[in-house]
PDB file of C-alpha atoms in Angstrom:
ATOM      1  CA  MET A 282     163.982  81.552  78.293  1.00 42.00           C
ATOM      2  CA  LEU A 283     167.623  82.677  76.078  1.00 48.00           C
ATOM      3  CA  ILE A 284     167.956  79.339  75.247  1.00 51.00           C
ATOM      4  CA  GLY A 285     164.970  77.696  75.568  1.00 54.00           C
ATOM      5  CA  GLY A 286     163.763  73.773  75.394  1.00 58.00           C
ATOM      6  CA  LEU A 287     167.541  72.865  76.468  1.00 66.00           C
ATOM      7  CA  SER A 288     168.931  71.350  80.008  1.00 69.00           C
ATOM      8  CA  TYR A 289     169.440  73.329  83.471  1.00 68.00           C
ATOM      9  CA  LYS A 290     173.067  71.963  83.112  1.00 76.00           C
ATOM     10  CA  THR A 291     173.055  72.579  79.474  1.00 78.00           C
ATOM     11  CA  LYS A 292     172.080  76.217  80.030  1.00 75.00           C
ATOM     12  CA  GLN A 293     174.168  76.550  82.769  1.00 80.00           C
ATOM     13  CA  PHE A 294     176.589  75.837  80.679  1.00 80.00           C
ATOM     14  CA  PHE A 295     176.340  78.338  77.933  1.00 83.00           C
ATOM     15  CA  PHE A 296     176.075  80.700  80.656  1.00 83.00           C
ATOM     16  CA  VAL A 297     179.331  80.120  82.048  1.00 86.00           C
ATOM     17  CA  LEU A 298     180.668  80.439  78.782  1.00 90.00           C
ATOM     18  CA  ILE A 299     179.308  83.603  78.177  1.00 90.00           C
ATOM     19  CA  LYS A 300     181.106  84.833  81.100  1.00 91.00           C
ATOM     20  CA  LEU A 301     184.130  83.694  80.013  1.00 93.00           C
ATOM     21  CA  SER A 302     184.661  84.712  76.980  1.00 93.00           C
ATOM     22  CA  ILE A 303     183.124  88.559  78.764  1.00 92.00           C
ATOM     23  CA  VAL A 304     186.104  88.216  80.749  1.00 93.00           C
ATOM     24  CA  VAL A 305     188.623  86.439  77.557  1.00 93.00           C
ATOM     25  CA  GLY A 306     187.240  89.606  75.378  1.00 91.00           C
ATOM     26  CA  ALA A 307     188.130  92.223  78.007  1.00 90.00           C
ATOM     27  CA  PHE A 308     191.793  90.981  78.337  1.00 91.00           C
ATOM     28  CA  TYR A 309     192.334  90.606  73.994  1.00 91.00           C
ATOM     29  CA  PHE A 310     191.004  93.728  73.798  1.00 88.00           C
ATOM     30  CA  ILE A 311     193.327  95.510  76.642  1.00 88.00           C
ATOM     31  CA  TYR A 312     196.318  93.586  74.768  1.00 89.00           C
ATOM     32  CA  GLN A 313     195.560  94.495  71.612  1.00 86.00           C
ATOM     33  CA  LYS A 314     194.977  97.769  72.234  1.00 84.00           C
ATOM     34  CA  LEU A 315     198.669  98.068  74.243  1.00 84.00           C
ATOM     35  CA  THR A 316     200.803  96.041  71.665  1.00 84.00           C
ATOM     36  CA  THR A 317     198.898  97.482  68.714  1.00 81.00           C
ATOM     37  CA  ASN A 318     199.101 101.026  69.533  1.00 76.00           C
ATOM     38  CA  GLU A 319     200.535 103.047  65.768  1.00 74.00           C
ATOM     39  CA  ASP A 320     201.517 106.262  68.482  1.00 74.00           C
ATOM     40  CA  LEU A 321     203.737 104.469  71.103  1.00 79.00           C
ATOM     41  CA  ASP A 322     205.383 101.471  70.937  1.00 81.00           C
ATOM     42  CA  PHE A 323     204.908  99.799  74.140  1.00 81.00           C
ATOM     43  CA  GLY A 324     208.469  98.165  74.910  1.00 84.00           C
ATOM     44  CA  GLU A 325     209.473 101.179  74.759  1.00 84.00           C
ATOM     45  CA  PHE A 326     206.986 102.598  76.918  1.00 83.00           C
ATOM     46  CA  LEU A 327     207.941  99.683  79.551  1.00 84.00           C
ATOM     47  CA  ARG A 328     212.108 100.425  78.861  1.00 84.00           C
ATOM     48  CA  PHE A 329     211.142 104.345  79.638  1.00 81.00           C
ATOM     49  CA  LEU A 330     209.276 103.137  82.991  1.00 81.00           C
ATOM     50  CA  ARG A 331     212.089 101.098  83.622  1.00 79.00           C
ATOM     51  CA  ARG A 332     214.792 104.276  83.433  1.00 78.00           C
ATOM     52  CA  ASN A 333     212.088 106.573  85.111  1.00 74.00           C
ATOM     53  CA  ASP A 334     213.275 106.649  89.142  1.00 72.00           C
ATOM     54  CA  ALA A 335     210.310 108.548  89.761  1.00 73.00           C
ATOM     55  CA  PHE A 336     208.194 105.546  89.647  1.00 80.00           C
ATOM     56  CA  SER A 337     209.147 104.381  93.672  1.00 83.00           C
ATOM     57  CA  ALA A 338     206.432 101.853  95.556  1.00 86.00           C
ATOM     58  CA  LYS A 339     205.644 105.522  97.109  1.00 90.00           C
ATOM     59  CA  ASN A 340     204.258 106.917  94.012  1.00 91.00           C
ATOM     60  CA  ILE A 341     202.465 103.620  93.020  1.00 92.00           C
ATOM     61  CA  ILE A 342     200.585 103.990  96.101  1.00 95.00           C
ATOM     62  CA  PHE A 343     199.683 107.336  96.182  1.00 96.00           C
ATOM     63  CA  LEU A 344     198.844 106.781  92.199  1.00 96.00           C
ATOM     64  CA  ILE A 345     196.528 103.493  93.278  1.00 97.00           C
ATOM     65  CA  ILE A 346     194.982 105.375  96.291  1.00 98.00           C
ATOM     66  CA  LEU A 347     193.984 108.427  93.479  1.00 97.00           C
ATOM     67  CA  THR A 348     192.246 105.279  90.992  1.00 97.00           C
ATOM     68  CA  ILE A 349     190.777 103.721  94.350  1.00 98.00           C
ATOM     69  CA  PHE A 350     188.948 107.554  94.816  1.00 98.00           C
ATOM     70  CA  ASN A 351     187.413 107.414  91.476  1.00 97.00           C
ATOM     71  CA  TRP A 352     186.250 104.663  91.490  1.00 97.00           C
ATOM     72  CA  PHE A 353     184.987 105.445  95.232  1.00 98.00           C
ATOM     73  CA  PHE A 354     182.936 108.279  94.321  1.00 98.00           C
ATOM     74  CA  GLU A 355     181.712 106.425  90.683  1.00 98.00           C
ATOM     75  CA  ILE A 356     180.532 103.556  92.936  1.00 98.00           C
ATOM     76  CA  LEU A 357     178.815 106.338  95.318  1.00 98.00           C
ATOM     77  CA  LYS A 358     177.576 108.317  92.212  1.00 98.00           C
ATOM     78  CA  TRP A 359     175.839 105.020  90.754  1.00 97.00           C
ATOM     79  CA  LYS A 360     174.246 103.724  94.731  1.00 97.00           C
ATOM     80  CA  THR A 361     172.693 107.184  94.708  1.00 97.00           C
ATOM     81  CA  LEU A 362     170.897 106.781  91.616  1.00 96.00           C
ATOM     82  CA  VAL A 363     170.240 103.238  92.141  1.00 96.00           C
ATOM     83  CA  GLY A 364     168.309 104.491  94.969  1.00 93.00           C
ATOM     84  CA  SER A 365     165.810 106.297  93.743  1.00 91.00           C
ATOM     85  CA  ILE A 366     163.925 103.588  92.549  1.00 91.00           C
ATOM     86  CA  ARG A 367     165.369 100.710  94.970  1.00 91.00           C
ATOM     87  CA  GLU A 368     168.185 100.456  97.459  1.00 93.00           C
ATOM     88  CA  ILE A 369     171.103  98.912  97.408  1.00 95.00           C
ATOM     89  CA  SER A 370     174.397  97.927  99.317  1.00 96.00           C
ATOM     90  CA  PHE A 371     177.634 100.261  97.999  1.00 97.00           C
ATOM     91  CA  LYS A 372     179.264  96.784  97.841  1.00 96.00           C
ATOM     92  CA  ASN A 373     175.993  95.582  95.052  1.00 96.00           C
ATOM     93  CA  ALA A 374     177.095  99.007  93.293  1.00 97.00           C
ATOM     94  CA  MET A 375     180.386  97.829  93.145  1.00 97.00           C
ATOM     95  CA  GLU A 376     179.936  95.328  92.199  1.00 97.00           C
ATOM     96  CA  GLN A 377     177.642  96.298  89.209  1.00 96.00           C
ATOM     97  CA  SER A 378     179.870  99.030  88.429  1.00 97.00           C
ATOM     98  CA  LEU A 379     183.102  97.325  88.242  1.00 97.00           C
ATOM     99  CA  GLY A 380     181.424  93.986  85.957  1.00 95.00           C
ATOM    100  CA  ALA A 381     179.744  96.437  83.873  1.00 95.00           C
ATOM    101  CA  LEU A 382     183.170  98.250  83.193  1.00 95.00           C
ATOM    102  CA  THR A 383     185.074  95.124  81.806  1.00 94.00           C
ATOM    103  CA  ALA A 384     181.698  93.409  80.273  1.00 92.00           C
ATOM    104  CA  SER A 385     181.596  97.144  78.570  1.00 90.00           C
ATOM    105  CA  LEU A 386     185.474  97.250  77.600  1.00 88.00           C
ATOM    106  CA  PHE A 387     185.797  96.091  74.239  1.00 85.00           C
ATOM    107  CA  THR A 388     182.075  97.880  73.220  1.00 84.00           C
ATOM    108  CA  PRO A 389     182.277 101.042  70.789  1.00 79.00           C
ATOM    109  CA  ASN A 390     182.243 103.695  73.561  1.00 75.00           C
ATOM    110  CA  ARG A 391     181.306 101.309  76.284  1.00 81.00           C
ATOM    111  CA  ILE A 392     178.032 101.519  75.115  1.00 86.00           C
ATOM    112  CA  GLY A 393     177.750  97.569  77.150  1.00 88.00           C
ATOM    113  CA  GLU A 394     177.459  99.324  80.134  1.00 92.00           C
ATOM    114  CA  TYR A 395     174.068  99.871  79.760  1.00 92.00           C
ATOM    115  CA  GLY A 396     172.716  96.365  78.938  1.00 90.00           C
ATOM    116  CA  ALA A 397     175.603  94.988  81.700  1.00 92.00           C
ATOM    117  CA  LYS A 398     174.130  97.046  84.285  1.00 95.00           C
ATOM    118  CA  ALA A 399     170.846  96.381  83.493  1.00 92.00           C
ATOM    119  CA  ILE A 400     170.397  93.074  83.943  1.00 92.00           C
ATOM    120  CA  TYR A 401     172.345  92.656  87.558  1.00 93.00           C
ATOM    121  CA  PHE A 402     168.246  94.075  88.189  1.00 92.00           C
ATOM    122  CA  GLU A 403     165.135  91.775  87.741  1.00 90.00           C
ATOM    123  CA  ARG A 404     163.456  92.275  83.959  1.00 89.00           C
ATOM    124  CA  SER A 405     161.054  94.912  84.908  1.00 88.00           C
ATOM    125  CA  ARG A 406     163.149  97.495  86.362  1.00 90.00           C
ATOM    126  CA  ARG A 407     165.917  96.993  83.120  1.00 90.00           C
ATOM    127  CA  LYS A 408     164.733 100.257  81.293  1.00 88.00           C
ATOM    128  CA  GLU A 409     164.528 102.350  84.268  1.00 90.00           C
ATOM    129  CA  ILE A 410     168.320 100.910  84.913  1.00 93.00           C
ATOM    130  CA  MET A 411     169.378 101.996  81.609  1.00 92.00           C
ATOM    131  CA  LEU A 412     167.667 105.282  82.286  1.00 91.00           C
ATOM    132  CA  LEU A 413     169.391 106.088  85.689  1.00 94.00           C
ATOM    133  CA  ASN A 414     173.175 105.669  83.747  1.00 93.00           C
ATOM    134  CA  LEU A 415     172.481 107.135  81.200  1.00 90.00           C
ATOM    135  CA  ILE A 416     171.689 110.107  83.344  1.00 91.00           C
ATOM    136  CA  SER A 417     174.915 109.466  85.388  1.00 94.00           C
ATOM    137  CA  ASN A 418     176.877 109.670  82.052  1.00 92.00           C
ATOM    138  CA  MET A 419     174.834 112.713  80.886  1.00 90.00           C
ATOM    139  CA  MET A 420     176.296 113.766  84.520  1.00 93.00           C
ATOM    140  CA  GLN A 421     179.956 113.461  84.241  1.00 95.00           C
ATOM    141  CA  MET A 422     179.694 114.217  80.795  1.00 93.00           C
ATOM    142  CA  SER A 423     177.860 117.693  81.853  1.00 93.00           C
ATOM    143  CA  VAL A 424     181.465 118.468  84.550  1.00 96.00           C
ATOM    144  CA  THR A 425     183.471 117.608  81.030  1.00 94.00           C
ATOM    145  CA  LEU A 426     181.373 120.254  78.770  1.00 92.00           C
ATOM    146  CA  ILE A 427     181.330 122.910  81.459  1.00 94.00           C
ATOM    147  CA  LEU A 428     185.111 122.929  82.454  1.00 95.00           C
ATOM    148  CA  GLY A 429     186.143 122.019  78.937  1.00 93.00           C
ATOM    149  CA  ILE A 430     184.927 125.804  77.456  1.00 91.00           C
ATOM    150  CA  ILE A 431     185.992 127.288  80.634  1.00 94.00           C
ATOM    151  CA  GLY A 432     189.330 125.822  80.251  1.00 93.00           C
ATOM    152  CA  ILE A 433     189.348 125.932  76.267  1.00 89.00           C
ATOM    153  CA  THR A 434     188.041 129.609  76.407  1.00 89.00           C
ATOM    154  CA  ILE A 435     191.416 130.047  78.673  1.00 91.00           C
ATOM    155  CA  MET A 436     193.914 128.140  76.553  1.00 89.00           C
ATOM    156  CA  HIS A 437     192.444 129.708  73.822  1.00 84.00           C
ATOM    157  CA  GLN A 438     193.158 132.964  74.975  1.00 84.00           C
ATOM    158  CA  LYS A 439     196.373 132.786  76.731  1.00 84.00           C
ATOM    159  CA  PHE A 440     197.575 130.713  73.731  1.00 80.00           C
ATOM    160  CA  ASN A 441     196.460 131.920  71.243  1.00 74.00           C
ATOM    161  CA  LEU A 442     195.715 128.513  70.154  1.00 70.00           C
ATOM    162  CA  GLN A 443     195.682 127.774  65.913  1.00 66.00           C
ATOM    163  CA  ILE A 444     191.755 127.014  65.506  1.00 61.00           C
ATOM    164  CA  ASP A 445     190.097 126.011  62.379  1.00 60.00           C
ATOM    165  CA  TYR A 446     187.171 127.804  61.828  1.00 53.00           C
ATOM    166  CA  PHE A 447     185.802 126.020  59.023  1.00 55.00           C
ATOM    167  CA  ARG A 448     185.867 123.438  60.715  1.00 63.00           C
ATOM    168  CA  LEU A 449     184.413 124.859  63.642  1.00 57.00           C
ATOM    169  CA  LEU A 450     181.478 126.363  62.160  1.00 60.00           C
ATOM    170  CA  LYS A 451     180.788 122.657  60.288  1.00 64.00           C
ATOM    171  CA  PHE A 452     181.047 122.106  63.598  1.00 62.00           C
ATOM    172  CA  SER A 453     178.562 124.709  65.139  1.00 60.00           C
ATOM    173  CA  LEU A 454     176.125 124.300  62.088  1.00 70.00           C
ATOM    174  CA  ILE A 455     175.572 120.132  62.873  1.00 68.00           C
ATOM    175  CA  VAL A 456     175.215 121.301  66.789  1.00 60.00           C
ATOM    176  CA  ILE A 457     172.254 123.605  65.560  1.00 68.00           C
ATOM    177  CA  VAL A 458     170.736 121.780  63.512  1.00 70.00           C
ATOM    178  CA  ILE A 459     170.765 118.778  65.684  1.00 62.00           C
ATOM    179  CA  ALA A 460     169.255 120.741  68.385  1.00 60.00           C
ATOM    180  CA  ILE A 461     166.640 122.143  66.360  1.00 66.00           C
ATOM    181  CA  PHE A 462     165.461 118.267  65.809  1.00 63.00           C
ATOM    182  CA  THR A 463     165.585 117.563  69.534  1.00 58.00           C
ATOM    183  CA  VAL A 464     163.965 120.716  70.181  1.00 57.00           C
ATOM    184  CA  PHE A 465     161.125 119.663  68.039  1.00 62.00           C
ATOM    185  CA  GLY A 466     160.739 115.427  68.390  1.00 59.00           C
ATOM    186  CA  LEU A 467     160.696 117.133  71.978  1.00 54.00           C
ATOM    187  CA  HIS A 468     157.566 119.294  71.898  1.00 58.00           C
ATOM    188  CA  GLN A 469     156.459 116.043  69.456  1.00 57.00           C
ATOM    189  CA  ASN A 470     156.737 113.581  71.988  1.00 55.00           C
ATOM    190  CA  LYS A 471     156.901 111.367  69.199  1.00 54.00           C
ATOM    191  CA  PHE A 472     160.785 110.278  69.836  1.00 53.00           C
ATOM    192  CA  ARG A 473     161.724 106.640  71.699  1.00 55.00           C
ATOM    193  CA  ILE A 474     164.484 105.818  73.337  1.00 52.00           C
ATOM    194  CA  LYS A 475     165.258 102.385  74.791  1.00 49.00           C
ATOM    195  CA  GLY A 476     162.054 101.930  74.598  1.00 52.00           C
ATOM    196  CA  PHE A 477     160.257 104.873  76.440  1.00 57.00           C
ATOM    197  CA  SER A 478     159.040 107.951  74.536  1.00 63.00           C
ATOM    198  CA  ILE A 479     160.588 111.333  75.116  1.00 66.00           C
ATOM    199  CA  GLU A 480     157.527 112.233  77.460  1.00 70.00           C
ATOM    200  CA  ARG A 481     158.057 109.084  79.614  1.00 70.00           C
ATOM    201  CA  LEU A 482     162.151 110.486  79.979  1.00 71.00           C
ATOM    202  CA  LYS A 483     161.232 113.735  80.580  1.00 74.00           C
ATOM    203  CA  GLU A 484     158.601 112.393  83.414  1.00 78.00           C
ATOM    204  CA  PHE A 485     161.224 110.115  84.645  1.00 78.00           C
ATOM    205  CA  ILE A 486     164.261 113.103  84.700  1.00 80.00           C
ATOM    206  CA  ARG A 487     161.427 114.508  86.346  1.00 82.00           C
ATOM    207  CA  GLN A 488     160.577 112.322  89.229  1.00 84.00           C
ATOM    208  CA  LEU A 489     164.114 111.905  90.168  1.00 86.00           C
ATOM    209  CA  SER A 490     164.403 113.530  93.070  1.00 88.00           C
ATOM    210  CA  LYS A 491     166.430 117.436  93.262  1.00 90.00           C
ATOM    211  CA  SER A 492     168.767 115.611  96.508  1.00 92.00           C
ATOM    212  CA  ILE A 493     169.404 112.325  94.361  1.00 93.00           C
ATOM    213  CA  ALA A 494     170.121 114.732  91.211  1.00 92.00           C
ATOM    214  CA  ILE A 495     172.322 117.172  93.145  1.00 95.00           C
ATOM    215  CA  LYS A 496     174.343 114.786  95.535  1.00 96.00           C
ATOM    216  CA  ALA A 497     174.962 113.131  92.029  1.00 96.00           C
ATOM    217  CA  PHE A 498     176.150 115.940  89.700  1.00 96.00           C
ATOM    218  CA  VAL A 499     178.635 117.087  92.833  1.00 97.00           C
ATOM    219  CA  ILE A 500     179.994 113.417  93.237  1.00 98.00           C
ATOM    220  CA  SER A 501     180.765 113.552  89.482  1.00 97.00           C
ATOM    221  CA  PHE A 502     182.221 117.066  90.459  1.00 98.00           C
ATOM    222  CA  LEU A 503     184.941 115.401  92.759  1.00 98.00           C
ATOM    223  CA  ARG A 504     185.477 112.837  90.743  1.00 98.00           C
ATOM    224  CA  TYR A 505     186.621 114.162  87.881  1.00 98.00           C
ATOM    225  CA  LEU A 506     188.553 116.502  90.226  1.00 97.00           C
ATOM    226  CA  ILE A 507     190.110 113.221  90.742  1.00 98.00           C
ATOM    227  CA  PHE A 508     191.265 112.213  87.758  1.00 96.00           C
ATOM    228  CA  SER A 509     192.373 115.349  86.459  1.00 96.00           C
ATOM    229  CA  PHE A 510     194.469 115.691  89.462  1.00 97.00           C
ATOM    230  CA  GLN A 511     196.411 112.449  88.735  1.00 97.00           C
ATOM    231  CA  PHE A 512     197.271 113.478  85.677  1.00 96.00           C
ATOM    232  CA  TYR A 513     198.340 116.317  86.902  1.00 96.00           C
ATOM    233  CA  ILE A 514     200.622 113.977  88.917  1.00 96.00           C
ATOM    234  CA  LEU A 515     201.775 112.237  86.859  1.00 95.00           C
ATOM    235  CA  LEU A 516     203.061 114.834  84.547  1.00 94.00           C
ATOM    236  CA  ASP A 517     204.582 115.864  87.838  1.00 92.00           C
ATOM    237  CA  PHE A 518     205.994 112.875  88.411  1.00 91.00           C
ATOM    238  CA  PHE A 519     207.392 112.493  84.579  1.00 90.00           C
ATOM    239  CA  GLY A 520     209.507 115.904  85.663  1.00 88.00           C
ATOM    240  CA  VAL A 521     207.185 118.130  83.292  1.00 89.00           C
ATOM    241  CA  ARG A 522     207.786 121.380  84.940  1.00 87.00           C
ATOM    242  CA  VAL A 523     204.120 122.857  84.592  1.00 88.00           C
ATOM    243  CA  ASN A 524     202.186 124.976  87.475  1.00 89.00           C
ATOM    244  CA  TYR A 525     198.932 123.796  88.166  1.00 92.00           C
ATOM    245  CA  TYR A 526     196.780 125.772  86.347  1.00 92.00           C
ATOM    246  CA  ASN A 527     197.986 125.927  83.950  1.00 91.00           C
ATOM    247  CA  ALA A 528     198.388 121.798  83.636  1.00 93.00           C
ATOM    248  CA  MET A 529     194.359 122.375  84.260  1.00 95.00           C
ATOM    249  CA  VAL A 530     193.430 124.448  81.356  1.00 94.00           C
ATOM    250  CA  VAL A 531     195.440 121.857  78.999  1.00 93.00           C
ATOM    251  CA  ILE A 532     193.879 118.712  80.860  1.00 95.00           C
ATOM    252  CA  THR A 533     190.090 120.004  81.080  1.00 95.00           C
ATOM    253  CA  SER A 534     190.203 120.959  77.128  1.00 92.00           C
ATOM    254  CA  MET A 535     191.970 117.543  76.343  1.00 90.00           C
ATOM    255  CA  TYR A 536     189.430 115.949  78.201  1.00 91.00           C
ATOM    256  CA  LEU A 537     186.410 118.339  76.301  1.00 89.00           C
ATOM    257  CA  ILE A 538     188.117 117.568  72.852  1.00 84.00           C
ATOM    258  CA  SER A 539     188.108 113.609  73.197  1.00 82.00           C
ATOM    259  CA  SER A 540     184.618 113.296  75.127  1.00 81.00           C
ATOM    260  CA  ILE A 541     183.541 115.421  71.118  1.00 76.00           C
ATOM    261  CA  ILE A 542     185.647 113.279  69.003  1.00 69.00           C
ATOM    262  CA  PRO A 543     184.158 110.178  68.786  1.00 57.00           C
ATOM    263  CA  SER A 544     180.902 110.988  68.750  1.00 50.00           C
ATOM    264  CA  ILE A 545     180.944 114.134  66.461  1.00 45.00           C
ATOM    265  CA  PHE A 546     183.880 113.392  64.168  1.00 42.00           C
ATOM    266  CA  ILE A 547     183.855 108.908  64.115  1.00 38.00           C
ATOM    267  CA  PHE A 548     185.960 108.678  60.905  1.00 36.00           C
ATOM    268  CA  ASP A 549     188.153 111.987  61.617  1.00 38.00           C
ATOM    269  CA  VAL A 550     191.681 111.015  61.354  1.00 34.00           C
ATOM    270  CA  VAL A 551     192.118 113.247  64.208  1.00 39.00           C
ATOM    271  CA  ILE A 552     192.800 111.045  67.488  1.00 53.00           C
ATOM    272  CA  LYS A 553     192.002 110.750  71.412  1.00 62.00           C
ATOM    273  CA  GLY A 554     196.357 110.787  71.448  1.00 68.00           C
ATOM    274  CA  SER A 555     197.307 113.152  68.720  1.00 76.00           C
ATOM    275  CA  VAL A 556     194.705 116.075  70.514  1.00 79.00           C
ATOM    276  CA  ALA A 557     196.501 115.445  73.620  1.00 84.00           C
ATOM    277  CA  VAL A 558     200.014 115.184  71.988  1.00 87.00           C
ATOM    278  CA  TYR A 559     199.156 119.407  70.272  1.00 85.00           C
ATOM    279  CA  LEU A 560     197.817 120.453  72.902  1.00 88.00           C
ATOM    280  CA  PHE A 561     200.165 119.449  75.958  1.00 90.00           C
ATOM    281  CA  SER A 562     203.178 120.540  73.253  1.00 89.00           C
ATOM    282  CA  ILE A 563     201.637 124.165  74.033  1.00 88.00           C
ATOM    283  CA  VAL A 564     203.048 124.123  77.074  1.00 87.00           C
ATOM    284  CA  GLY A 565     206.405 122.030  76.378  1.00 87.00           C
ATOM    285  CA  VAL A 566     205.161 118.635  77.063  1.00 89.00           C
ATOM    286  CA  ASN A 567     206.971 116.151  74.681  1.00 89.00           C
ATOM    287  CA  ALA A 568     205.181 114.132  72.531  1.00 88.00           C
ATOM    288  CA  PHE A 569     206.157 110.735  74.033  1.00 89.00           C
ATOM    289  CA  THR A 570     205.174 111.633  77.584  1.00 90.00           C
ATOM    290  CA  THR A 571     202.116 113.214  76.808  1.00 90.00           C
ATOM    291  CA  LEU A 572     200.999 109.317  75.000  1.00 89.00           C
ATOM    292  CA  SER A 573     202.509 107.804  77.930  1.00 90.00           C
ATOM    293  CA  ILE A 574     200.227 109.154  81.033  1.00 91.00           C
ATOM    294  CA  ILE A 575     197.025 109.254  78.793  1.00 90.00           C
ATOM    295  CA  THR A 576     197.938 104.701  79.097  1.00 90.00           C
ATOM    296  CA  ILE A 577     199.573 105.333  82.074  1.00 92.00           C
ATOM    297  CA  MET A 578     195.724 106.857  82.999  1.00 93.00           C
ATOM    298  CA  TRP A 579     194.319 104.417  81.010  1.00 92.00           C
ATOM    299  CA  LEU A 580     195.874 101.430  83.293  1.00 93.00           C
ATOM    300  CA  LEU A 581     194.872 103.207  86.261  1.00 95.00           C
ATOM    301  CA  ASN A 582     191.500 103.973  85.522  1.00 95.00           C
ATOM    302  CA  PHE A 583     190.448 100.841  83.093  1.00 93.00           C
ATOM    303  CA  VAL A 584     192.405  98.019  83.212  1.00 94.00           C
ATOM    304  CA  LEU A 585     192.952  97.717  87.152  1.00 95.00           C
ATOM    305  CA  PRO A 586     189.275  98.235  87.866  1.00 96.00           C
ATOM    306  CA  SER A 587     188.399  95.833  84.594  1.00 95.00           C
ATOM    307  CA  ILE A 588     190.741  93.614  86.388  1.00 95.00           C
ATOM    308  CA  PHE A 589     188.817  93.576  89.114  1.00 95.00           C
ATOM    309  CA  GLY A 590     185.532  93.604  87.456  1.00 95.00           C
ATOM    310  CA  SER A 591     186.198  89.811  85.984  1.00 95.00           C
ATOM    311  CA  PHE A 592     186.119  88.676  88.999  1.00 95.00           C
ATOM    312  CA  TYR A 593     182.759  89.746  89.672  1.00 94.00           C
ATOM    313  CA  VAL A 594     181.878  88.624  85.431  1.00 94.00           C
ATOM    314  CA  LEU A 595     182.591  85.336  86.346  1.00 92.00           C
ATOM    315  CA  ASN A 596     180.647  85.561  90.066  1.00 90.00           C
ATOM    316  CA  PHE A 597     177.328  86.559  88.293  1.00 87.00           C
ATOM    317  CA  ASN A 598     174.015  85.330  88.361  1.00 84.00           C
ATOM    318  CA  LEU A 599     170.998  86.077  87.397  1.00 76.00           C
ATOM    319  CA  PRO A 600     168.090  87.772  89.493  1.00 74.00           C
ATOM    320  CA  LYS A 601     166.254  84.430  90.831  1.00 65.00           C
ATOM    321  CA  THR A 602     163.319  85.897  89.644  1.00 59.00           C
ATOM    322  CA  ASN A 603     163.440  86.298  86.197  1.00 54.00           C
ATOM    323  CA  ASP A 604     165.558  84.668  82.878  1.00 52.00           C
ATOM    324  CA  LEU A 605     167.316  86.599  80.795  1.00 53.00           C
TER     325      LEU A 605
END
């Protein structure tokens, strides 16, 4: 028991308080991120949107439809992966995905998503659920890496990027060292992740059905196409005249670098926004437009779904067969 020795009503009170705290924390995080952004003044951003007549009702509806498809594929991927250990409905997968988004929104790199999804299941399944979530994120990251490497290679050749080769060398050395230790650890089977030995992790991945793994990877790819196309559409709405090919080269490069920065350059002054501003400036997009699009993408694909997710958080009940 999490709160042993207390009456049922007291436990329920604390449980409701925790759920309310999560929702309030998520909304406060959203408010802080919007109002204290050093790169983009929120008031100016709103005034800019009001002046921009491209955001008609039809265009807004189209953007929301793309967001729905984005999260449809994310939910479908989660349902597919969980199906390897237990069948769940699409409705349950949606509740778990959106609820976990809200609960993890204010955690570093959304690490809280692992525990948030696991708590929907009985205790005996929670470690497996966390591993499935890890696999889900790894698949999405793999798509980002593959397309991003292609994109940044083309971009370097086409636009002659000014690359800091000293930093690139440091990064390469870090990757090589990590790879060596990882390979050594895999052979030794002594490392443990989330209570699992490396051997057990490898066995868990081997036991995952190939058809499920392929389906989940294809879904990850489709999801990537959706949100990258949404970014391109926003460029068009803002009057940026860049062809789809060039836009995708920059977009895939941006997502690659943005995915690497949080885990590798934790204390680096480079931030996601400045990376996007630099990359898009190469194809003639001004900084304010780039930052505005990034903000809208965040509002559409994180804030909007987290509002629906807050409903699931507030109505969440623990599995009847297990306590926390």
